[in-house]
Coordinates of C-alpha atoms in Angstrom, one line a residue:
M225 CA -11.1 22.3 -5.1
S226 CA -11.6 19.0 -3.2
P227 CA -9.2 16.1 -3.2
V228 CA -11.4 14.0 -4.8
T229 CA -11.9 16.4 -7.8
T230 CA -8.0 17.1 -8.3
F231 CA -7.2 13.8 -8.0
Q232 CA -9.3 12.6 -10.5
S233 CA -8.6 15.2 -13.1
M234 CA -4.7 14.5 -12.5
L235 CA -4.9 10.8 -12.3
G236 CA -8.9 9.8 -14.3
S237 CA -11.8 8.9 -12.5
D238 CA -11.0 5.0 -12.2
R239 CA -7.6 5.7 -10.0
V240 CA -9.7 7.8 -7.2
V241 CA -12.8 5.9 -5.5
P242 CA -14.9 7.6 -2.5
W243 CA -13.7 5.5 0.4
S244 CA -17.9 4.8 0.9
S245 CA -17.8 2.8 -2.0
L246 CA -15.1 0.3 -0.5
G247 CA -17.9 -0.9 2.0
D248 CA -15.0 -1.0 4.9
T249 CA -17.1 0.0 7.9
R250 CA -14.6 -0.4 10.2
F251 CA -13.8 3.3 10.5
E252 CA -15.8 6.5 10.4
T253 CA -14.5 8.8 8.0
A254 CA -15.7 12.4 6.7
D255 CA -17.8 12.4 3.7
E256 CA -15.5 13.6 1.2
L257 CA -12.7 11.4 2.2
S258 CA -11.2 9.5 -1.0
I259 CA -8.9 6.6 -1.5
V260 CA -6.4 7.5 -4.6
F261 CA -5.0 4.5 -6.6
P262 CA -1.7 5.9 -8.3
E263 CA -0.1 3.3 -11.0
S264 CA 3.4 4.5 -11.2
I265 CA 5.9 6.0 -9.0
E266 CA 5.8 9.2 -10.9
Q267 CA 1.8 9.3 -10.4
L268 CA 2.4 8.5 -6.7
S269 CA 5.1 11.9 -6.3
A270 CA 2.7 13.9 -8.0
V271 CA -0.2 13.0 -5.7
V272 CA 2.1 13.3 -2.3
R273 CA 3.5 16.7 -3.8
T274 CA 0.2 17.8 -4.2
C275 CA -1.4 16.9 -0.9
Y276 CA 1.7 18.5 0.6
E277 CA 1.0 22.1 -1.4
H278 CA -2.7 21.7 -0.1
R279 CA -1.9 20.6 3.2
W280 CA -4.0 17.9 3.1
R281 CA -3.5 14.9 5.6
L282 CA -2.5 11.5 4.1
L283 CA -2.5 8.2 5.2
S284 CA -0.7 5.4 3.2
C285 CA -1.8 2.1 2.4
G286 CA -1.9 -1.2 0.2
Q287 CA -4.8 -4.0 0.4
R288 CA -6.0 -2.1 3.9
T289 CA -5.8 -5.4 5.8
K290 CA -3.5 -3.9 8.9
L291 CA -5.2 -0.5 8.1
H292 CA -6.7 -0.6 12.0
W293 CA -3.4 -1.3 13.4
G294 CA -2.4 2.0 14.9
C295 CA -5.9 3.8 13.4
H296 CA -8.5 5.1 15.4
H297 CA -12.1 4.4 15.1
R298 CA -12.2 7.4 12.5
L299 CA -9.7 8.1 9.6
N300 CA -9.0 11.7 10.1
F301 CA -7.4 12.1 6.6
D302 CA -8.1 14.3 3.9
V303 CA -6.8 11.2 0.9
V304 CA -6.1 7.7 1.7
V305 CA -3.2 6.8 -0.9
S306 CA -3.1 2.7 -1.7
T307 CA 0.4 1.2 -3.3
A308 CA -1.9 -1.8 -4.4
R309 CA -1.5 -0.8 -7.9
L310 CA 2.3 -0.4 -7.3
N311 CA 3.0 -3.9 -7.5
Q312 CA 5.5 -5.1 -9.8
L313 CA 8.9 -7.1 -8.9
V314 CA 11.5 -4.5 -10.3
E315 CA 14.7 -6.5 -10.0
H316 CA 15.7 -9.8 -8.6
W317 CA 19.4 -10.9 -8.4
V318 CA 19.2 -14.7 -7.4
D319 CA 22.8 -15.2 -6.5
D320 CA 22.4 -12.3 -4.2
F321 CA 19.2 -13.6 -3.0
T322 CA 18.2 -9.9 -3.2
T323 CA 15.1 -8.5 -4.6
R324 CA 13.5 -5.0 -5.6
V325 CA 9.8 -4.4 -5.4
E326 CA 7.2 -2.0 -5.3
A327 CA 5.6 -1.1 -2.1
G328 CA 1.8 -2.9 -3.4
M329 CA 3.5 -6.3 -4.0
A330 CA 1.3 -9.0 -2.4
V331 CA 3.6 -11.4 -0.1
A332 CA 2.0 -14.4 -1.6
D333 CA 2.7 -12.9 -5.3
L334 CA 6.4 -12.6 -4.6
Q335 CA 6.6 -16.1 -2.9
T336 CA 5.1 -17.4 -6.3
Q337 CA 7.7 -15.7 -7.8
L338 CA 10.6 -16.3 -5.6
H339 CA 9.5 -19.9 -5.7
T340 CA 10.6 -20.3 -9.6
Q341 CA 14.3 -19.4 -8.5
G342 CA 14.0 -21.9 -5.3
Q343 CA 13.9 -19.1 -3.3
F344 CA 11.6 -17.3 -0.2
W345 CA 11.3 -14.1 1.8
P346 CA 10.6 -15.8 5.4
V347 CA 8.0 -13.9 6.6
D348 CA 4.3 -15.1 7.5
P349 CA 2.6 -12.4 8.1
L350 CA -1.0 -12.2 9.2
Y351 CA -3.5 -12.0 6.4
A352 CA -0.8 -13.5 3.7
Q353 CA -2.7 -13.5 0.6
Q354 CA -3.8 -9.9 0.7
A355 CA -0.9 -8.6 3.0
T356 CA 1.7 -6.2 0.6
V357 CA 5.5 -5.8 0.9
G358 CA 5.1 -2.4 2.0
G359 CA 2.4 -3.2 4.9
I360 CA 4.8 -5.9 6.7
V361 CA 7.3 -3.7 6.5
A362 CA 5.2 -0.6 8.0
T363 CA 3.9 -2.9 10.4
A364 CA 6.8 -4.9 11.2
D365 CA 4.5 -8.2 10.9
G366 CA 6.9 -10.4 9.5
G367 CA 5.8 -13.1 11.9
S368 CA 7.4 -16.1 13.3
L369 CA 10.1 -17.4 10.5
R370 CA 12.0 -13.7 11.0
Q371 CA 13.0 -15.2 14.2
R372 CA 14.1 -18.3 12.5
Y373 CA 16.1 -16.2 9.4
G374 CA 17.0 -13.1 11.2

């Protein structure tokens, strides 16, 4: 069974999209490459477990804004897993200046939510409107503000 068929039956066809339908021409891909959009930690765990069991090569991403950083012109994977729908602020401890967020949360959305409490995350990444927290951590793209605030 192919990754597309497997994940469509596991998650539903609205959460599994052929890469070719995204219109992203930056990369050459295999014909069967799909991008999977889990919507919960449990679904993400099931996707990763299934990839492991089938020995499918997996690439994780958020909004794909920095996917070309470190990847060559060809995506040589069986499955791309996007955390874009794992985008919630889970907890915010205002007095401790601490938050727990899902990896797919857009930095712009996080900044908006923190601003309501007079706080902010001192990063200024490239593509800030689309960049996700997980992508910034993965690429170390904190920008110059991280130097100022440590």
